[in-house]
């Protein structure tokens, strides 16, 4: 951010001036009237700014000193308002983008899932810049759907934000009211009670706790979610080691299965038991499998590189040689 001198920022007249720097996203307010110190900027009163939306979402009246006010980083409310305006223009029926105008809630489903996975990859990478970018892409989908809703007259971004805020406040009475919850376990139990009350008020008191889990989720993520809800409801083994016995039991039933259909069923039961074991040990099964996939790919690339250096192929190598290369790859990690 360039530093502006007092001379550059001061106005030569007694009037107020304001300008928005698109390049640096700054709002500079200048005045040559010393008596105006600490006063509310007139733009807030009579709209002398060319684009009043710049200031209208500030959380408090904009204050300034008689010389200059330089906001190096605009309030989030301004930045978010500008983002919503960008999306509104992209969807403008007259001057908007043809591609954006063609999109519907349905057409964006695939890309929403794709962007979610890309955000997960960015989290796993630990790269801050990548995570910022991918979270932005996810946010794009939120405002995109909200703008489609506004265009259809069904809902707006305000509706989305208001409902979310109301839910957060309602489900955290230990923060916003007089309820108490000193541990994460107590908070989780409180959430379940509150959600049960919400279902009852909606006439859905008999609705299963699992009904809210999306069946569109990948099977592994769905398994984690339903098992987590069941466990929070008290559906769990008393003996912590019982989950390992269940894994061994399911593995034995899979081994003894005779028909293809039965093998598929028992394999699914084994996977579910493994997810339950992961949950018991506070392991994210999805992340654990991703890590295993990454390790396998890295080791396999190591084996491929070694074969290329020797001018050989995997198919022509004996099993013991393949295993030796695999162990070498593991040792190289």
mmCIF file of C-alpha atoms in Angstrom:
data_model
loop_
_atom_site.group_PDB
_atom_site.id
_atom_site.type_symbol
_atom_site.label_atom_id
_atom_site.label_comp_id
_atom_site.label_asym_id
_atom_site.label_seq_id
_atom_site.Cartn_x
_atom_site.Cartn_y
_atom_site.Cartn_z
ATOM 1 C CA UNK A 1 0.000 0.000 0.000
ATOM 2 C CA UNK A 2 1.643 3.327 -1.042
ATOM 3 C CA UNK A 3 1.998 5.983 1.672
ATOM 4 C CA UNK A 4 0.278 9.260 0.855
ATOM 5 C CA UNK A 5 1.714 12.509 2.223
ATOM 6 C CA UNK A 6 -0.380 15.029 4.089
ATOM 7 C CA UNK A 7 0.053 17.460 1.202
ATOM 8 C CA UNK A 8 -1.208 14.909 -1.289
ATOM 9 C CA UNK A 9 -4.198 13.989 0.832
ATOM 10 C CA UNK A 10 -5.296 17.494 1.860
ATOM 11 C CA UNK A 11 -7.932 19.299 -0.128
ATOM 12 C CA UNK A 12 -7.245 22.883 -1.293
ATOM 13 C CA UNK A 13 -10.849 23.885 -0.821
ATOM 14 C CA UNK A 14 -13.141 23.936 2.174
ATOM 15 C CA UNK A 15 -15.282 21.187 0.739
ATOM 16 C CA UNK A 16 -14.978 17.508 1.479
ATOM 17 C CA UNK A 17 -13.744 15.041 -1.112
ATOM 18 C CA UNK A 18 -13.805 11.266 -1.235
ATOM 19 C CA UNK A 19 -12.386 8.790 -3.647
ATOM 20 C CA UNK A 20 -12.269 5.041 -3.909
ATOM 21 C CA UNK A 21 -9.028 3.470 -5.091
ATOM 22 C CA UNK A 22 -9.939 0.301 -6.962
ATOM 23 C CA UNK A 23 -6.316 -0.742 -7.236
ATOM 24 C CA UNK A 24 -5.732 -0.721 -3.481
ATOM 25 C CA UNK A 25 -9.314 -0.950 -2.238
ATOM 26 C CA UNK A 26 -8.869 2.036 0.044
ATOM 27 C CA UNK A 27 -11.223 4.781 1.031
ATOM 28 C CA UNK A 28 -9.505 8.132 1.475
ATOM 29 C CA UNK A 29 -11.450 10.966 3.097
ATOM 30 C CA UNK A 30 -9.819 14.395 3.240
ATOM 31 C CA UNK A 31 -10.785 17.717 4.771
ATOM 32 C CA UNK A 32 -9.252 21.140 5.170
ATOM 33 C CA UNK A 33 -11.664 22.123 7.912
ATOM 34 C CA UNK A 34 -10.034 21.571 11.339
ATOM 35 C CA UNK A 35 -13.338 22.091 13.093
ATOM 36 C CA UNK A 36 -14.611 18.910 11.498
ATOM 37 C CA UNK A 37 -12.403 16.723 13.712
ATOM 38 C CA UNK A 38 -14.237 13.602 14.736
ATOM 39 C CA UNK A 39 -17.431 14.626 12.968
ATOM 40 C CA UNK A 40 -19.546 12.243 10.982
ATOM 41 C CA UNK A 41 -18.600 12.440 7.322
ATOM 42 C CA UNK A 42 -21.217 14.452 5.366
ATOM 43 C CA UNK A 43 -21.385 11.658 2.798
ATOM 44 C CA UNK A 44 -23.154 9.661 5.456
ATOM 45 C CA UNK A 45 -25.780 12.406 5.739
ATOM 46 C CA UNK A 46 -26.421 13.745 2.250
ATOM 47 C CA UNK A 47 -24.688 11.255 -0.034
ATOM 48 C CA UNK A 48 -21.925 13.398 -1.517
ATOM 49 C CA UNK A 49 -20.080 10.233 -2.502
ATOM 50 C CA UNK A 50 -20.612 9.159 -6.078
ATOM 51 C CA UNK A 51 -21.312 5.597 -4.942
ATOM 52 C CA UNK A 52 -23.008 5.699 -1.555
ATOM 53 C CA UNK A 53 -23.007 1.900 -1.271
ATOM 54 C CA UNK A 54 -19.299 2.209 -0.449
ATOM 55 C CA UNK A 55 -20.191 3.351 3.048
ATOM 56 C CA UNK A 56 -23.692 2.199 3.727
ATOM 57 C CA UNK A 57 -22.699 -1.157 5.184
ATOM 58 C CA UNK A 58 -20.110 0.198 7.632
ATOM 59 C CA UNK A 59 -20.825 -1.199 11.112
ATOM 60 C CA UNK A 60 -20.617 2.287 12.634
ATOM 61 C CA UNK A 61 -20.680 5.880 11.283
ATOM 62 C CA UNK A 62 -17.432 6.665 9.509
ATOM 63 C CA UNK A 63 -15.287 9.087 11.550
ATOM 64 C CA UNK A 64 -12.288 11.026 10.347
ATOM 65 C CA UNK A 65 -9.703 13.618 11.382
ATOM 66 C CA UNK A 66 -9.384 17.044 9.728
ATOM 67 C CA UNK A 67 -6.546 15.965 7.522
ATOM 68 C CA UNK A 68 -7.006 12.466 6.275
ATOM 69 C CA UNK A 69 -8.425 9.066 7.004
ATOM 70 C CA UNK A 70 -6.823 6.204 5.113
ATOM 71 C CA UNK A 71 -8.427 2.801 5.497
ATOM 72 C CA UNK A 72 -5.764 0.399 4.231
ATOM 73 C CA UNK A 73 -8.221 -2.476 4.524
ATOM 74 C CA UNK A 74 -11.921 -1.786 4.039
ATOM 75 C CA UNK A 75 -14.387 -3.294 6.507
ATOM 76 C CA UNK A 76 -15.537 -6.769 5.572
ATOM 77 C CA UNK A 77 -19.054 -5.431 5.067
ATOM 78 C CA UNK A 78 -17.850 -3.158 2.249
ATOM 79 C CA UNK A 79 -15.800 -5.902 0.613
ATOM 80 C CA UNK A 80 -18.691 -8.344 0.793
ATOM 81 C CA UNK A 81 -21.130 -5.746 -0.540
ATOM 82 C CA UNK A 82 -18.821 -5.153 -3.500
ATOM 83 C CA UNK A 83 -18.711 -8.914 -4.115
ATOM 84 C CA UNK A 84 -22.502 -9.117 -4.141
ATOM 85 C CA UNK A 85 -22.628 -6.208 -6.571
ATOM 86 C CA UNK A 86 -20.171 -7.995 -8.865
ATOM 87 C CA UNK A 87 -22.380 -11.059 -8.923
ATOM 88 C CA UNK A 88 -25.463 -8.924 -9.527
ATOM 89 C CA UNK A 89 -23.781 -7.407 -12.571
ATOM 90 C CA UNK A 90 -22.702 -10.819 -13.854
ATOM 91 C CA UNK A 91 -26.349 -11.892 -13.711
ATOM 92 C CA UNK A 92 -27.744 -8.655 -15.136
ATOM 93 C CA UNK A 93 -30.246 -9.649 -17.876
ATOM 94 C CA UNK A 94 -29.063 -6.848 -20.175
ATOM 95 C CA UNK A 95 -25.336 -6.426 -19.613
ATOM 96 C CA UNK A 96 -24.384 -9.579 -17.709
ATOM 97 C CA UNK A 97 -22.324 -12.608 -18.702
ATOM 98 C CA UNK A 98 -24.158 -15.124 -20.930
ATOM 99 C CA UNK A 99 -22.627 -18.089 -19.097
ATOM 100 C CA UNK A 100 -23.568 -16.793 -15.643
ATOM 101 C CA UNK A 101 -27.081 -16.017 -16.848
ATOM 102 C CA UNK A 102 -27.555 -19.594 -18.059
ATOM 103 C CA UNK A 103 -26.706 -21.150 -14.710
ATOM 104 C CA UNK A 104 -29.314 -22.633 -12.364
ATOM 105 C CA UNK A 105 -29.198 -24.211 -8.915
ATOM 106 C CA UNK A 106 -29.099 -27.580 -10.657
ATOM 107 C CA UNK A 107 -26.374 -26.767 -13.183
ATOM 108 C CA UNK A 108 -23.972 -25.648 -10.442
ATOM 109 C CA UNK A 109 -24.188 -28.844 -8.394
ATOM 110 C CA UNK A 110 -21.196 -30.551 -9.989
ATOM 111 C CA UNK A 111 -18.883 -27.567 -9.727
ATOM 112 C CA UNK A 112 -19.907 -26.993 -6.096
ATOM 113 C CA UNK A 113 -18.785 -30.512 -5.237
ATOM 114 C CA UNK A 114 -15.579 -30.048 -7.231
ATOM 115 C CA UNK A 115 -14.755 -26.780 -5.466
ATOM 116 C CA UNK A 116 -15.394 -28.421 -2.102
ATOM 117 C CA UNK A 117 -12.815 -31.098 -2.855
ATOM 118 C CA UNK A 118 -10.353 -28.478 -4.073
ATOM 119 C CA UNK A 119 -10.794 -26.619 -0.787
ATOM 120 C CA UNK A 120 -10.075 -29.844 1.084
ATOM 121 C CA UNK A 121 -6.910 -30.308 -0.987
ATOM 122 C CA UNK A 122 -5.843 -26.760 -0.135
ATOM 123 C CA UNK A 123 -6.379 -27.439 3.573
ATOM 124 C CA UNK A 124 -4.286 -30.579 3.334
ATOM 125 C CA UNK A 125 -1.495 -28.719 1.529
ATOM 126 C CA UNK A 126 -1.138 -26.169 4.311
ATOM 127 C CA UNK A 127 -0.697 -23.396 1.744
ATOM 128 C CA UNK A 128 -2.469 -20.280 2.966
ATOM 129 C CA UNK A 129 -2.770 -18.647 -0.463
ATOM 130 C CA UNK A 130 -4.321 -21.785 -1.938
ATOM 131 C CA UNK A 131 -6.812 -22.046 0.910
ATOM 132 C CA UNK A 132 -7.821 -18.396 0.569
ATOM 133 C CA UNK A 133 -8.426 -18.898 -3.149
ATOM 134 C CA UNK A 134 -10.415 -22.111 -2.740
ATOM 135 C CA UNK A 135 -12.542 -20.723 0.092
ATOM 136 C CA UNK A 136 -13.272 -17.811 -2.209
ATOM 137 C CA UNK A 137 -14.432 -20.241 -4.884
ATOM 138 C CA UNK A 138 -16.761 -21.854 -2.358
ATOM 139 C CA UNK A 139 -18.075 -18.446 -1.341
ATOM 140 C CA UNK A 140 -18.720 -17.746 -5.008
ATOM 141 C CA UNK A 141 -21.176 -20.622 -5.052
ATOM 142 C CA UNK A 142 -23.006 -19.257 -2.020
ATOM 143 C CA UNK A 143 -23.490 -15.817 -3.538
ATOM 144 C CA UNK A 144 -24.201 -17.340 -6.965
ATOM 145 C CA UNK A 145 -27.080 -19.391 -5.596
ATOM 146 C CA UNK A 146 -28.294 -16.420 -3.571
ATOM 147 C CA UNK A 147 -28.330 -14.234 -6.687
ATOM 148 C CA UNK A 148 -30.228 -16.907 -8.616
ATOM 149 C CA UNK A 149 -32.714 -16.967 -5.747
ATOM 150 C CA UNK A 150 -33.013 -13.178 -5.863
ATOM 151 C CA UNK A 151 -33.533 -13.251 -9.629
ATOM 152 C CA UNK A 152 -36.291 -15.819 -9.182
ATOM 153 C CA UNK A 153 -37.816 -13.916 -6.272
ATOM 154 C CA UNK A 154 -37.465 -16.858 -3.900
ATOM 155 C CA UNK A 155 -34.719 -15.756 -1.468
ATOM 156 C CA UNK A 156 -31.758 -13.381 -1.147
ATOM 157 C CA UNK A 157 -28.322 -13.328 0.416
ATOM 158 C CA UNK A 158 -29.862 -11.481 3.357
ATOM 159 C CA UNK A 159 -32.203 -14.432 3.910
ATOM 160 C CA UNK A 160 -29.267 -16.861 3.873
ATOM 161 C CA UNK A 161 -27.181 -14.767 6.285
ATOM 162 C CA UNK A 162 -30.094 -13.976 8.612
ATOM 163 C CA UNK A 163 -31.147 -17.607 8.914
ATOM 164 C CA UNK A 164 -27.577 -18.723 9.546
ATOM 165 C CA UNK A 165 -27.011 -16.059 12.184
ATOM 166 C CA UNK A 166 -30.289 -16.878 13.924
ATOM 167 C CA UNK A 167 -29.366 -20.569 13.975
ATOM 168 C CA UNK A 168 -25.889 -19.901 15.384
ATOM 169 C CA UNK A 169 -27.320 -17.768 18.185
ATOM 170 C CA UNK A 170 -30.141 -20.228 18.931
ATOM 171 C CA UNK A 171 -27.797 -23.215 19.092
ATOM 172 C CA UNK A 172 -25.247 -21.477 21.333
ATOM 173 C CA UNK A 173 -27.283 -20.473 24.404
ATOM 174 C CA UNK A 174 -24.141 -20.975 26.492
ATOM 175 C CA UNK A 175 -22.673 -17.979 24.657
ATOM 176 C CA UNK A 176 -25.669 -15.746 23.965
ATOM 177 C CA UNK A 177 -27.967 -16.685 26.866
ATOM 178 C CA UNK A 178 -27.702 -18.011 30.423
ATOM 179 C CA UNK A 179 -27.142 -21.676 29.620
ATOM 180 C CA UNK A 180 -23.828 -23.271 30.535
ATOM 181 C CA UNK A 181 -21.609 -25.736 28.689
ATOM 182 C CA UNK A 182 -18.017 -26.122 29.836
ATOM 183 C CA UNK A 183 -16.803 -28.859 27.501
ATOM 184 C CA UNK A 184 -17.173 -29.747 23.838
ATOM 185 C CA UNK A 185 -19.062 -32.890 24.904
ATOM 186 C CA UNK A 186 -21.599 -30.804 26.821
ATOM 187 C CA UNK A 187 -21.996 -28.504 23.821
ATOM 188 C CA UNK A 188 -22.619 -31.485 21.527
ATOM 189 C CA UNK A 189 -25.282 -32.867 23.867
ATOM 190 C CA UNK A 190 -26.907 -29.461 24.031
ATOM 191 C CA UNK A 191 -26.955 -29.238 20.225
ATOM 192 C CA UNK A 192 -28.764 -32.552 19.967
ATOM 193 C CA UNK A 193 -31.407 -31.448 22.476
ATOM 194 C CA UNK A 194 -31.903 -28.144 20.682
ATOM 195 C CA UNK A 195 -32.166 -29.820 17.283
ATOM 196 C CA UNK A 196 -34.712 -32.282 18.715
ATOM 197 C CA UNK A 197 -36.751 -29.314 19.974
ATOM 198 C CA UNK A 198 -36.532 -27.688 16.549
ATOM 199 C CA UNK A 199 -37.788 -30.854 14.871
ATOM 200 C CA UNK A 200 -40.652 -31.046 17.360
ATOM 201 C CA UNK A 201 -41.712 -27.452 16.693
ATOM 202 C CA UNK A 202 -41.760 -28.220 12.965
ATOM 203 C CA UNK A 203 -43.976 -31.226 13.565
ATOM 204 C CA UNK A 204 -41.072 -33.544 12.829
ATOM 205 C CA UNK A 205 -40.658 -34.987 16.291
ATOM 206 C CA UNK A 206 -40.694 -38.545 14.931
ATOM 207 C CA UNK A 207 -38.132 -37.744 12.262
ATOM 208 C CA UNK A 208 -34.953 -39.789 12.516
ATOM 209 C CA UNK A 209 -31.757 -38.101 13.644
ATOM 210 C CA UNK A 210 -30.168 -39.490 10.505
ATOM 211 C CA UNK A 211 -32.717 -37.915 8.164
ATOM 212 C CA UNK A 212 -30.762 -34.674 7.946
ATOM 213 C CA UNK A 213 -27.638 -36.353 6.568
ATOM 214 C CA UNK A 214 -27.481 -35.877 2.822
ATOM 215 C CA UNK A 215 -27.573 -39.114 0.843
ATOM 216 C CA UNK A 216 -25.668 -37.271 -1.895
ATOM 217 C CA UNK A 217 -22.532 -37.344 0.262
ATOM 218 C CA UNK A 218 -19.733 -39.732 -0.700
ATOM 219 C CA UNK A 219 -20.335 -43.068 1.011
ATOM 220 C CA UNK A 220 -17.356 -42.763 3.378
ATOM 221 C CA UNK A 221 -18.327 -39.257 4.498
ATOM 222 C CA UNK A 222 -21.956 -40.363 4.901
ATOM 223 C CA UNK A 223 -20.857 -43.285 7.069
ATOM 224 C CA UNK A 224 -18.833 -40.962 9.303
ATOM 225 C CA UNK A 225 -21.748 -38.587 9.692
ATOM 226 C CA UNK A 226 -24.459 -41.151 10.509
ATOM 227 C CA UNK A 227 -22.204 -43.067 12.900
ATOM 228 C CA UNK A 228 -21.278 -39.811 14.629
ATOM 229 C CA UNK A 229 -24.939 -38.923 15.116
ATOM 230 C CA UNK A 230 -25.787 -42.401 16.350
ATOM 231 C CA UNK A 231 -22.926 -42.285 18.815
ATOM 232 C CA UNK A 232 -23.996 -38.868 20.122
ATOM 233 C CA UNK A 233 -27.449 -40.340 20.716
ATOM 234 C CA UNK A 234 -25.877 -43.050 22.870
ATOM 235 C CA UNK A 235 -25.810 -45.853 20.297
ATOM 236 C CA UNK A 236 -22.321 -47.114 21.055
ATOM 237 C CA UNK A 237 -20.435 -49.957 22.676
ATOM 238 C CA UNK A 238 -19.747 -49.793 26.404
ATOM 239 C CA UNK A 239 -16.414 -51.549 25.886
ATOM 240 C CA UNK A 240 -14.048 -49.388 23.799
ATOM 241 C CA UNK A 241 -12.326 -52.518 22.444
ATOM 242 C CA UNK A 242 -15.593 -54.002 21.182
ATOM 243 C CA UNK A 243 -15.259 -52.043 17.952
ATOM 244 C CA UNK A 244 -12.094 -53.979 17.088
ATOM 245 C CA UNK A 245 -13.875 -57.244 17.764
ATOM 246 C CA UNK A 246 -16.566 -56.089 15.338
ATOM 247 C CA UNK A 247 -13.956 -55.405 12.653
ATOM 248 C CA UNK A 248 -12.514 -58.899 13.107
ATOM 249 C CA UNK A 249 -16.011 -60.401 12.993
ATOM 250 C CA UNK A 250 -16.885 -58.617 9.746
ATOM 251 C CA UNK A 251 -13.550 -59.588 8.189
ATOM 252 C CA UNK A 252 -14.254 -63.229 9.001
ATOM 253 C CA UNK A 253 -17.746 -63.045 7.502
ATOM 254 C CA UNK A 254 -16.304 -61.501 4.351
ATOM 255 C CA UNK A 255 -13.722 -64.275 4.076
ATOM 256 C CA UNK A 256 -16.424 -66.932 4.428
ATOM 257 C CA UNK A 257 -18.844 -65.357 1.944
ATOM 258 C CA UNK A 258 -19.674 -67.610 -0.984
ATOM 259 C CA UNK A 259 -21.796 -65.546 -3.396
ATOM 260 C CA UNK A 260 -20.805 -62.265 -5.102
ATOM 261 C CA UNK A 261 -23.794 -60.494 -3.574
ATOM 262 C CA UNK A 262 -22.954 -61.720 -0.100
ATOM 263 C CA UNK A 263 -19.308 -60.704 -0.486
ATOM 264 C CA UNK A 264 -20.363 -57.197 -1.482
ATOM 265 C CA UNK A 265 -22.659 -56.920 1.538
ATOM 266 C CA UNK A 266 -20.023 -58.196 3.948
ATOM 267 C CA UNK A 267 -17.385 -55.936 2.437
ATOM 268 C CA UNK A 268 -19.685 -52.977 3.049
ATOM 269 C CA UNK A 269 -20.235 -54.101 6.643
ATOM 270 C CA UNK A 270 -16.463 -54.335 7.100
ATOM 271 C CA UNK A 271 -15.960 -50.808 5.755
ATOM 272 C CA UNK A 272 -18.661 -49.503 8.100
ATOM 273 C CA UNK A 273 -17.040 -51.257 11.051
ATOM 274 C CA UNK A 274 -13.687 -49.697 10.134
ATOM 275 C CA UNK A 275 -15.290 -46.240 9.999
ATOM 276 C CA UNK A 276 -16.800 -46.903 13.434
ATOM 277 C CA UNK A 277 -13.342 -47.852 14.719
ATOM 278 C CA UNK A 278 -11.907 -44.656 13.236
ATOM 279 C CA UNK A 279 -14.607 -42.603 14.951
ATOM 280 C CA UNK A 280 -13.913 -44.317 18.262
ATOM 281 C CA UNK A 281 -10.226 -43.338 17.938
ATOM 282 C CA UNK A 282 -11.039 -39.771 16.805
ATOM 283 C CA UNK A 283 -9.653 -40.462 13.349
ATOM 284 C CA UNK A 284 -11.153 -38.787 10.305
ATOM 285 C CA UNK A 285 -11.670 -41.798 8.055
ATOM 286 C CA UNK A 286 -11.845 -39.666 4.912
ATOM 287 C CA UNK A 287 -8.591 -37.915 5.720
ATOM 288 C CA UNK A 288 -6.943 -41.186 6.734
ATOM 289 C CA UNK A 289 -7.837 -42.764 3.391
ATOM 290 C CA UNK A 290 -6.672 -39.673 1.523
ATOM 291 C CA UNK A 291 -3.346 -39.926 3.320
ATOM 292 C CA UNK A 292 -3.061 -43.616 2.463
ATOM 293 C CA UNK A 293 -3.860 -42.825 -1.176
ATOM 294 C CA UNK A 294 -1.149 -40.171 -1.247
ATOM 295 C CA UNK A 295 1.403 -42.516 0.298
ATOM 296 C CA UNK A 296 0.551 -45.253 -2.174
ATOM 297 C CA UNK A 297 0.892 -42.863 -5.127
ATOM 298 C CA UNK A 298 4.238 -41.542 -3.834
ATOM 299 C CA UNK A 299 5.629 -45.032 -3.312
ATOM 300 C CA UNK A 300 4.380 -46.255 -6.675
ATOM 301 C CA UNK A 301 6.021 -43.278 -8.412
ATOM 302 C CA UNK A 302 9.255 -44.208 -6.630
ATOM 303 C CA UNK A 303 8.991 -47.775 -7.969
ATOM 304 C CA UNK A 304 8.269 -46.480 -11.501
ATOM 305 C CA UNK A 305 11.284 -44.155 -11.386
ATOM 306 C CA UNK A 306 13.550 -46.995 -10.263
ATOM 307 C CA UNK A 307 12.310 -49.226 -13.089
ATOM 308 C CA UNK A 308 12.831 -46.484 -15.679
ATOM 309 C CA UNK A 309 16.414 -45.969 -14.518
ATOM 310 C CA UNK A 310 17.087 -49.696 -14.941
ATOM 311 C CA UNK A 311 15.228 -49.947 -18.254
ATOM 312 C CA UNK A 312 12.777 -52.525 -16.893
ATOM 313 C CA UNK A 313 8.993 -52.827 -16.628
ATOM 314 C CA UNK A 314 6.867 -53.816 -13.671
ATOM 315 C CA UNK A 315 5.317 -56.739 -15.552
ATOM 316 C CA UNK A 316 8.628 -58.502 -16.135
ATOM 317 C CA UNK A 317 9.839 -58.282 -12.532
ATOM 318 C CA UNK A 318 9.440 -61.152 -10.034
ATOM 319 C CA UNK A 319 7.265 -60.557 -6.990
ATOM 320 C CA UNK A 320 10.153 -60.424 -4.518
ATOM 321 C CA UNK A 321 11.870 -57.702 -6.585
ATOM 322 C CA UNK A 322 8.673 -55.668 -6.655
ATOM 323 C CA UNK A 323 8.305 -55.971 -2.891
ATOM 324 C CA UNK A 324 11.937 -54.947 -2.419
ATOM 325 C CA UNK A 325 11.380 -51.780 -4.449
ATOM 326 C CA UNK A 326 8.208 -51.085 -2.467
ATOM 327 C CA UNK A 327 10.052 -51.383 0.846
ATOM 328 C CA UNK A 328 12.764 -49.128 -0.548
ATOM 329 C CA UNK A 329 10.111 -46.556 -1.405
ATOM 330 C CA UNK A 330 8.655 -46.734 2.118
ATOM 331 C CA UNK A 331 12.092 -46.273 3.634
ATOM 332 C CA UNK A 332 12.684 -43.199 1.454
ATOM 333 C CA UNK A 333 9.695 -41.324 2.939
#
